[in-house]
Structures are given as C-alpha cells and as structure tokens.
Amino acid sequence: MAQSVSIGVGTWAWGNQFLWGYRPDLHDAALEATFQRAVALGLRFFDTADSYGTGRFTGRSELLLGRFLQALPPQQRDQLCVATKLAPFPWRLGRRGYHRAFEASRQRLGGRLDRVQLHWSTARYAPWQEGPLLEGLADLVAAGEAESLGVSNMGPRRLRQVQQRLAQRGVHLASLQVQVSLLAPEAVTGGELGACCRELGVDLIAYSPLALGLLVDRARTGGGTDVPPGPRGLLFRRLRPKIEPLLALMREIAAGHGAQVSEVALNWCRAHGAMPIPGLRSPEQADSAAAALAWQMNEQERLALDRRALDLPVRMPANPFLSD
Ligand SMILES: NC(=O)c1ccc[n+]([C@@H]2O[C@H](COP(=O)([O-])OP(=O)(O)OC[C@H]3O[C@@H](n4cnc5c(N)ncnc54)[C@H](OP(=O)(O)O)[C@@H]3O)[C@@H](O)[C@H]2O)c1
C-alpha cells in the first residue's frame, strides 16, 4: 500500500499574508524555485484553492502556480495533476453556481485545470446547496473541461452519498482531502474513513500533514526558530510544549532511517494510505518532502506513532465545516 502512495505539494501559504506573512518581494522568487525543485524531484500533484491569498492577494496562489506552470515545457506540464478547490460561498448557488469561479480559476492557472474539488461540505449549515454545486462540477468533468473531481472536509457518511450521486452520473469521485497528521490522527487511526475510501476507489489526501510546521525540526529546514511570527505562533505556543513525547519518538524513528522529522510526519500519512500534501515554501523543504519518498516506515513504527499521537492531550483545531 505505502509504496503506491505519493506526496504532493500544498500552496495555501502562497499569497497568504495573514497567517503565513506572504510578501511578493520576499517570497515569489523562492516560491518559483520551490515549484521548480518539486517538479524536478518528481512531485506531481499540486493543490491550490480559489480562496487562497488574503486581502488584495486573493487568488494569488492560483496565479503564482499558473505562472510557474506556464514556464514548463508542455510534456512536463502533462505529467502533473493541478487541483484547485472552489469555495461553496453562500452566493454560489445552483448547478451553474461554480461555472464562473471555475473559469476564473482556470484562467489564473494558465488555461488548464486537471482536478476540481469542492472545498468543504455545506451539509452542516446549508445541506441543499451542495448537491447542485456537485452536479455542476460533474457537468464540467463530463464535458471534458476538467479531468477529475474531488471533495474535501467530509466524513465517511457524506462521502458515500456523494460518491453514489456522482456514480449515477457516470462520474468517478477521484479524491477526498481531509486534515490528517499526527496531531489530527483520528481520521485515519479509526480505520473507517480509509476503508471507505479504499472500498469506493477514492484517493485519500492528507492536508496539513505537518500540523502547520509543528511536526518538523524547524532549526534544520524551517524558519530557524521554534515559534513562527503571527497567528501561527499562538498555535505553536499552545501546542508545542505538549507534544514533546511525540517529537521525541519521531526523532528516534527519523534517526533510524537517516531522515528528518518532517519525513516521519509525511511517511506516517503514507503508511495509513493517505497522500500528504505538505505546504512548501523553499527548495530545501521540497528536498525533504521528496526525500521521504525514498523510504517507508514499518508497521511497528506506525503503530508506535499511532499510540503516541492518540495519547497526546492536544489536537490541531478541526475544520468547522467537516461533515460526518
Ligand atoms: N482542504 C482544506 O480545507 C485544506 C486546509 C488546509 C490546508 N490544505 C492544503 O494542505 C496543504 C498543506 O497544509 P498546510 O500548508 O496547512 O500545512 P503543513 O503542510 O502542515 O505545514 C506547512 C509548513 O510546514 C513548514 N515546513 C514544510 N516542510 C518543512 C520541512 N521540510 N522542514 C521544516 N519545516 C517545513 C513550512 O513552514 P515555514 O515555511 O514557516 O517553515 C510550511 O509552510 C496546504 O498548503 C493546502 O494546499 C487544505
């Protein structure tokens, strides 16, 4: 199982001033170098969203990705899967509610969009909104405008309903993206979601696999200090002191494989059958993501990490829109 699970690239930070301190003059060149390194190292799946980028930078993640993609030779571009997530904002209604947003995303991404994903389920607050939006996405796939369709922030019950609805249209549900990390382990340690995905032939994608950078050795490849600036620092101050037992085990396992702590975090997701999509902002971070592809953790290591993670008194905040 683990051999077939790949590693992708997340781009939430690209254009996000509020949480990630984005500045074009400081970051754009490094992001382009990160993209090029990731592609050169064989990372093939890129995840973005039409809501990524804050304030005047809304849409910036797609724009940057589109700019970098257009600089690739066509045969290299053909090997990638570029996936965006369209937000089910309250004003996006009905079967054509996403069509304008889809076109805008495709433009920003350089004219081609491989996978279109529903960013979150509206089942908990506007259950009538989601079905027509999904029908509209299925229309786009059936018309060949996008190659495949995915969803995000759904549990097994909703996933089954959506998969059946799409299957009746003859459209395959390609992937489900949920938060999975050693600080949000329940999605995979319980086994139900993974089993449901396998049964339905839906790829499971792990977002925030590094818990926003808590599950890394920051002194080596991250920002250099233990607590990043801005609102992310609040989360670090609250969780970091409580996760030392987990980090100690991760360091031990990393040392046994000549790897970095971040690689352990990614390979734990892969060992559970979920493709991690770490957020990358430097070529060095792309190097360590790709390095994780060279090894797998064994069953004892995975189980020991499961236990240590489940014993922790803290978790990452859950997405408020996650449906059951
Ligand atoms: N579907 C959804 O609702 C949803 C929600 C959240 C995220 N996502 C997707 O999932 C992707 C990944 O999640 P995420 O960006 O939230 O967080 P993440 O992958 O858990 O953490 C990313 C951060 O970890 C640090 N990092 C990465 N590689 C590292 C390395 N080798 N060594 C040290 N530090 C490293 C970087 O922070 P520094 O640069 O500060 O060092 C990086 O920005 C997102 O980009 C997005 O595409 C989807």
Coordinates of C-alpha atoms and ligand atoms in Angstrom, one line a residue:
M1 CA 0.0 0.0 0.0
A2 CA 2.6 2.6 1.2
Q3 CA 4.7 2.2 -2.0
S4 CA 1.9 3.4 -4.2
V5 CA 1.1 6.5 -2.1
S6 CA 2.8 9.6 -3.4
I7 CA 3.5 13.0 -2.0
G8 CA 2.0 16.2 -3.3
V9 CA 2.6 19.9 -2.8
G10 CA 0.3 22.4 -0.9
T11 CA 0.2 26.1 -1.7
W12 CA -2.0 27.7 0.9
A13 CA 0.8 29.9 2.1
W14 CA 1.5 31.3 -1.4
G15 CA -0.2 34.7 -1.2
N16 CA -1.4 34.4 2.4
Q17 CA -0.3 37.5 4.3
F18 CA -2.4 36.9 7.4
L19 CA -1.3 33.5 8.5
W20 CA 1.9 33.0 6.5
G21 CA 3.3 36.5 6.3
Y22 CA 3.4 36.5 2.4
R23 CA 5.2 39.3 0.6
P24 CA 5.7 39.2 -3.1
D25 CA 9.1 40.9 -2.9
L26 CA 10.3 38.5 -0.2
H27 CA 8.7 35.2 -1.4
D28 CA 7.8 35.0 -5.1
A29 CA 11.4 34.1 -6.3
A30 CA 11.7 31.4 -3.5
L31 CA 8.2 30.0 -4.4
E32 CA 9.2 29.7 -8.1
A33 CA 12.4 27.9 -7.1
T34 CA 10.4 25.7 -4.8
F35 CA 8.0 24.8 -7.6
Q36 CA 10.8 24.0 -10.0
R37 CA 12.6 21.9 -7.4
A38 CA 9.5 20.0 -6.6
V39 CA 8.8 19.2 -10.2
A40 CA 12.4 18.2 -10.8
L41 CA 12.3 15.8 -7.9
G42 CA 9.2 14.1 -9.2
L43 CA 6.4 15.7 -7.1
R44 CA 3.4 15.6 -9.4
F45 CA 0.3 16.7 -7.5
F46 CA -0.2 20.4 -6.7
D47 CA -3.1 21.6 -4.6
T48 CA -4.5 25.2 -4.5
A49 CA -7.8 26.9 -4.0
D50 CA -9.7 29.9 -5.4
S51 CA -9.9 31.3 -1.8
Y52 CA -6.1 31.2 -1.2
G53 CA -4.4 34.5 -0.8
T54 CA -5.6 37.2 1.6
G55 CA -6.8 40.7 1.0
R56 CA -5.5 42.1 -2.2
F57 CA -3.7 38.8 -2.8
T58 CA -6.9 36.8 -3.1
G59 CA -6.3 34.3 -5.9
R60 CA -2.6 34.7 -5.7
S61 CA -1.8 31.0 -5.0
E62 CA -3.5 30.0 -8.3
L63 CA -1.9 33.0 -10.1
L64 CA 1.6 32.1 -9.0
L65 CA 1.1 28.4 -9.7
G66 CA -0.3 29.3 -13.1
R67 CA 2.7 31.5 -13.9
F68 CA 5.1 28.7 -12.8
L69 CA 3.2 26.1 -14.8
Q70 CA 3.3 28.1 -18.0
A71 CA 7.1 28.2 -17.9
L72 CA 7.3 24.4 -18.0
P73 CA 7.8 22.5 -21.3
P74 CA 4.4 21.1 -22.3
Q75 CA 5.5 17.4 -21.9
Q76 CA 6.5 18.2 -18.3
R77 CA 3.2 20.0 -17.6
D78 CA 1.3 17.0 -18.9
Q79 CA 2.8 14.8 -16.1
L80 CA 1.3 17.0 -13.4
C81 CA -2.1 17.0 -11.7
V82 CA -3.1 20.5 -10.8
A83 CA -6.0 20.6 -8.4
T84 CA -7.9 23.6 -7.2
K85 CA -10.7 23.8 -4.6
L86 CA -13.7 26.0 -5.2
A87 CA -15.3 27.5 -2.1
P88 CA -19.0 26.9 -1.7
F89 CA -19.6 30.6 -0.8
P90 CA -23.3 31.3 0.0
W91 CA -23.8 33.2 -3.2
R92 CA -22.6 30.3 -5.4
L93 CA -25.9 28.6 -5.9
G94 CA -27.4 26.1 -8.2
R95 CA -26.0 23.8 -10.9
R96 CA -24.2 26.7 -12.6
G97 CA -23.1 28.3 -9.3
Y98 CA -19.5 27.3 -9.8
H99 CA -19.1 27.9 -13.5
R100 CA -17.8 31.4 -13.4
A101 CA -15.5 30.6 -10.5
F102 CA -14.2 27.5 -12.4
E103 CA -13.4 29.7 -15.4
A104 CA -11.6 32.3 -13.3
S105 CA -9.5 29.6 -11.6
R106 CA -8.7 28.0 -14.9
Q107 CA -7.6 31.4 -16.3
R108 CA -5.4 32.0 -13.2
L109 CA -3.9 28.6 -13.6
G110 CA -2.8 29.3 -17.1
G111 CA -5.8 27.8 -19.0
R112 CA -5.8 24.3 -17.8
L113 CA -7.2 22.7 -14.6
D114 CA -6.8 19.0 -14.0
R115 CA -8.9 18.4 -10.9
V116 CA -11.7 20.5 -9.5
Q117 CA -12.6 20.0 -5.8
L118 CA -15.5 21.1 -3.6
H119 CA -13.5 22.9 -0.8
W120 CA -15.8 22.0 2.0
S121 CA -19.1 20.3 2.6
T122 CA -22.1 22.6 3.3
A123 CA -24.0 19.6 4.9
R124 CA -23.9 21.1 8.4
Y125 CA -25.4 24.5 7.6
A126 CA -26.9 24.6 4.1
P127 CA -27.4 21.0 3.1
W128 CA -29.4 22.0 0.0
Q129 CA -26.5 23.9 -1.5
E130 CA -24.0 21.2 -2.0
G131 CA -25.9 18.8 -4.4
P132 CA -26.5 21.2 -7.2
L133 CA -22.9 22.5 -7.0
L134 CA -21.6 18.9 -7.3
E135 CA -23.9 18.4 -10.2
G136 CA -22.3 21.4 -11.8
L137 CA -18.8 20.1 -11.2
A138 CA -19.8 16.8 -12.7
D139 CA -21.1 18.6 -15.8
L140 CA -17.7 20.2 -16.2
V141 CA -15.9 16.8 -15.9
A142 CA -18.5 15.2 -18.3
A143 CA -17.8 18.0 -20.8
G144 CA -14.1 17.4 -20.6
E145 CA -13.4 20.9 -19.1
A146 CA -11.7 19.3 -16.1
E147 CA -10.2 15.8 -15.9
S148 CA -11.4 14.7 -12.5
L149 CA -13.4 15.7 -9.5
G150 CA -12.6 15.7 -5.8
V151 CA -14.1 16.8 -2.5
S152 CA -12.8 18.0 0.8
N153 CA -13.7 18.1 4.5
M154 CA -16.2 15.2 4.5
G155 CA -16.6 12.2 6.7
P156 CA -17.4 8.7 5.5
R157 CA -21.2 9.1 5.6
R158 CA -21.3 12.1 3.4
L159 CA -18.6 10.7 1.2
R160 CA -20.7 7.6 0.4
Q161 CA -23.7 9.8 -0.5
V162 CA -21.6 12.0 -2.8
Q163 CA -19.8 9.1 -4.4
Q164 CA -23.2 7.4 -5.2
R165 CA -24.7 10.6 -6.6
L166 CA -21.7 11.1 -8.9
A167 CA -21.6 7.4 -9.9
Q168 CA -25.2 7.7 -11.1
R169 CA -24.0 10.5 -13.4
G170 CA -21.1 8.2 -14.6
V171 CA -18.5 10.5 -12.9
H172 CA -15.9 8.9 -10.7
L173 CA -15.1 10.7 -7.4
A174 CA -11.3 10.8 -7.6
S175 CA -10.3 12.1 -4.1
L176 CA -11.2 13.2 -0.7
Q177 CA -9.0 15.7 1.1
V178 CA -9.2 15.9 4.9
Q179 CA -6.9 17.1 7.7
V180 CA -4.6 14.1 8.6
S181 CA -1.5 14.4 10.7
L182 CA 0.0 13.0 13.9
L183 CA -1.8 15.9 15.6
A184 CA -5.1 15.1 13.8
P185 CA -4.8 11.4 13.7
E186 CA -8.4 10.2 14.2
A187 CA -9.3 10.4 10.6
V188 CA -7.0 7.5 9.8
T189 CA -6.4 5.7 13.1
G190 CA -10.1 4.8 13.4
G191 CA -9.8 3.0 10.1
E192 CA -13.4 3.8 8.9
L193 CA -12.5 6.6 6.5
G194 CA -9.5 4.8 5.0
A195 CA -11.6 1.7 4.5
C196 CA -14.4 3.7 2.9
C197 CA -12.0 5.4 0.5
R198 CA -10.5 2.1 -0.5
E199 CA -13.9 0.4 -1.0
L200 CA -15.1 3.3 -3.2
G201 CA -11.8 3.7 -5.1
V202 CA -11.4 7.3 -3.8
D203 CA -7.8 8.5 -3.1
L204 CA -7.3 9.9 0.4
I205 CA -5.3 13.1 0.5
A206 CA -3.9 14.4 3.9
Y207 CA -3.9 18.1 4.3
S208 CA -1.8 20.0 6.9
P209 CA 0.3 16.8 7.3
L210 CA 3.0 18.7 9.2
A211 CA 0.5 20.4 11.5
L212 CA 1.4 23.8 10.1
G213 CA 5.0 23.2 10.8
L214 CA 4.7 21.8 14.3
L215 CA 5.9 18.4 13.2
V216 CA 9.2 19.4 11.8
D217 CA 12.7 20.2 13.0
R218 CA 12.4 23.9 12.3
A219 CA 16.0 24.6 13.3
R220 CA 17.2 22.5 10.3
T221 CA 14.9 23.3 7.4
G222 CA 12.2 25.6 8.7
G223 CA 12.1 29.2 9.8
G224 CA 15.0 28.7 12.2
T225 CA 13.2 29.5 15.4
D226 CA 10.8 27.4 17.4
V227 CA 7.9 29.8 17.2
P228 CA 6.9 31.4 13.9
P229 CA 5.7 35.0 13.8
G230 CA 2.0 36.0 13.6
P231 CA -1.1 34.0 14.5
R232 CA 0.6 30.7 13.7
G233 CA 2.8 31.5 16.7
L234 CA -0.3 31.4 19.0
L235 CA -1.0 27.8 18.0
F236 CA 2.7 26.9 18.4
R237 CA 2.8 28.4 21.9
R238 CA -0.3 26.4 22.9
L239 CA 0.6 23.0 21.4
R240 CA 4.3 22.8 21.2
P241 CA 5.0 22.3 25.0
K242 CA 2.5 19.4 25.0
I243 CA 3.8 17.4 22.0
E244 CA 7.4 16.7 23.1
P245 CA 6.8 12.9 23.7
L246 CA 5.6 12.6 20.1
L247 CA 8.5 14.6 18.7
A248 CA 11.0 12.5 20.7
L249 CA 9.7 9.3 19.1
M250 CA 9.7 11.0 15.7
R251 CA 13.3 12.0 16.2
E252 CA 14.2 8.4 17.1
I253 CA 12.5 7.0 14.0
A254 CA 14.0 9.7 11.8
A255 CA 17.5 8.9 13.1
G256 CA 16.9 5.2 12.3
H257 CA 16.2 6.0 8.7
G258 CA 18.8 8.8 8.3
A259 CA 15.8 11.1 7.7
Q260 CA 14.3 14.3 9.0
V261 CA 11.4 14.6 11.5
S262 CA 9.2 16.1 8.7
E263 CA 9.8 12.9 6.6
V264 CA 8.5 10.8 9.5
A265 CA 5.3 13.0 9.6
L266 CA 4.8 12.5 5.9
N267 CA 5.5 8.8 5.9
W268 CA 3.2 8.2 8.7
C269 CA 0.4 9.6 6.5
R270 CA 1.6 7.3 3.6
A271 CA 1.7 4.3 5.9
H272 CA -2.0 5.0 6.5
G273 CA -2.7 5.1 2.8
A274 CA -3.1 8.9 2.6
M275 CA -1.1 11.1 0.2
P276 CA 0.3 14.0 2.2
I277 CA 0.4 17.5 0.5
P278 CA 2.8 19.4 2.7
G279 CA 2.9 23.2 2.3
L280 CA 6.3 24.0 0.8
R281 CA 7.9 27.4 0.6
S282 CA 11.6 26.8 0.0
P283 CA 13.6 24.4 -2.3
E284 CA 15.0 22.8 0.9
Q285 CA 11.5 21.9 2.1
A286 CA 10.9 20.4 -1.4
D287 CA 14.1 18.4 -1.0
S288 CA 13.0 16.9 2.4
A289 CA 9.4 16.2 1.1
A290 CA 10.9 14.3 -1.9
A291 CA 13.4 12.5 0.4
A292 CA 10.5 10.9 2.3
L293 CA 9.6 9.0 -1.0
A294 CA 12.9 7.1 -0.7
W295 CA 11.8 5.1 2.4
Q296 CA 8.8 3.7 4.3
M297 CA 8.2 3.2 7.9
N298 CA 7.5 -0.3 9.1
E299 CA 4.3 -1.5 10.9
Q300 CA 5.8 -1.3 14.4
E301 CA 6.9 2.3 13.8
R302 CA 3.5 3.2 12.5
L303 CA 1.7 1.6 15.5
A304 CA 4.1 3.2 18.0
L305 CA 3.4 6.6 16.4
D306 CA -0.4 5.9 16.4
R307 CA -0.3 5.2 20.1
R308 CA 1.9 8.2 21.0
A309 CA -0.3 10.5 18.9
L310 CA -3.5 9.3 20.4
D311 CA -2.1 9.6 24.0
L312 CA -1.4 13.3 23.5
P313 CA -3.6 15.8 25.4
V314 CA -3.8 18.2 22.4
R315 CA -5.0 18.1 18.8
M316 CA -5.0 20.5 15.9
P317 CA -8.2 22.6 15.6
A318 CA -10.7 20.7 13.4
N319 CA -12.2 22.3 10.4
P320 CA -15.6 23.7 11.4
F321 CA -17.2 22.6 8.2
L322 CA -16.1 18.9 8.4
S323 CA -19.2 16.8 7.9
D324 CA -19.7 13.3 9.3
Ligands
LIG1 N1 -8.9 21.3 2.1 C1 -8.7 22.1 3.1 O1 -9.6 22.7 3.7 C2 -7.3 22.5 3.4 C3 -7.0 23.1 4.6 C4 -5.6 23.4 4.9 C5 -4.6 23.0 4.1 N2 -4.9 22.5 2.9 C6 -3.9 22.1 1.9 O2 -2.9 21.3 2.5 C7 -1.6 22.0 2.3 C8 -0.6 21.7 3.4 O3 -1.1 22.1 4.7 P1 -0.6 23.4 5.4 O4 0.0 24.3 4.4 O5 -1.8 23.9 6.2 O6 0.5 22.9 6.4 P2 1.5 21.8 6.6 O7 1.8 21.1 5.3 O8 1.1 21.0 7.8 O9 2.8 22.7 7.1 C9 3.4 23.6 6.2 C10 4.6 24.3 6.8 O10 5.5 23.5 7.4 C11 6.8 24.0 7.2 N3 7.6 23.0 6.5 C12 7.3 22.4 5.4 N4 8.3 21.5 5.1 C13 9.2 21.6 6.0 C14 10.5 21.0 6.3 N5 11.0 20.1 5.5 N6 11.2 21.4 7.4 C15 10.7 22.3 8.2 N7 9.5 22.9 8.0 C16 8.8 22.6 7.0 C17 6.7 25.3 6.5 O11 6.6 26.4 7.3 P3 7.7 27.5 7.3 O12 7.9 27.9 5.9 O13 7.2 28.6 8.2 O14 8.9 26.9 7.8 C18 5.4 25.1 5.8 O15 4.8 26.3 5.4 C19 -2.0 23.4 2.1 O16 -0.9 24.2 1.6 C20 -3.2 23.3 1.3 O17 -2.9 23.1 -0.1 C21 -6.2 22.2 2.5

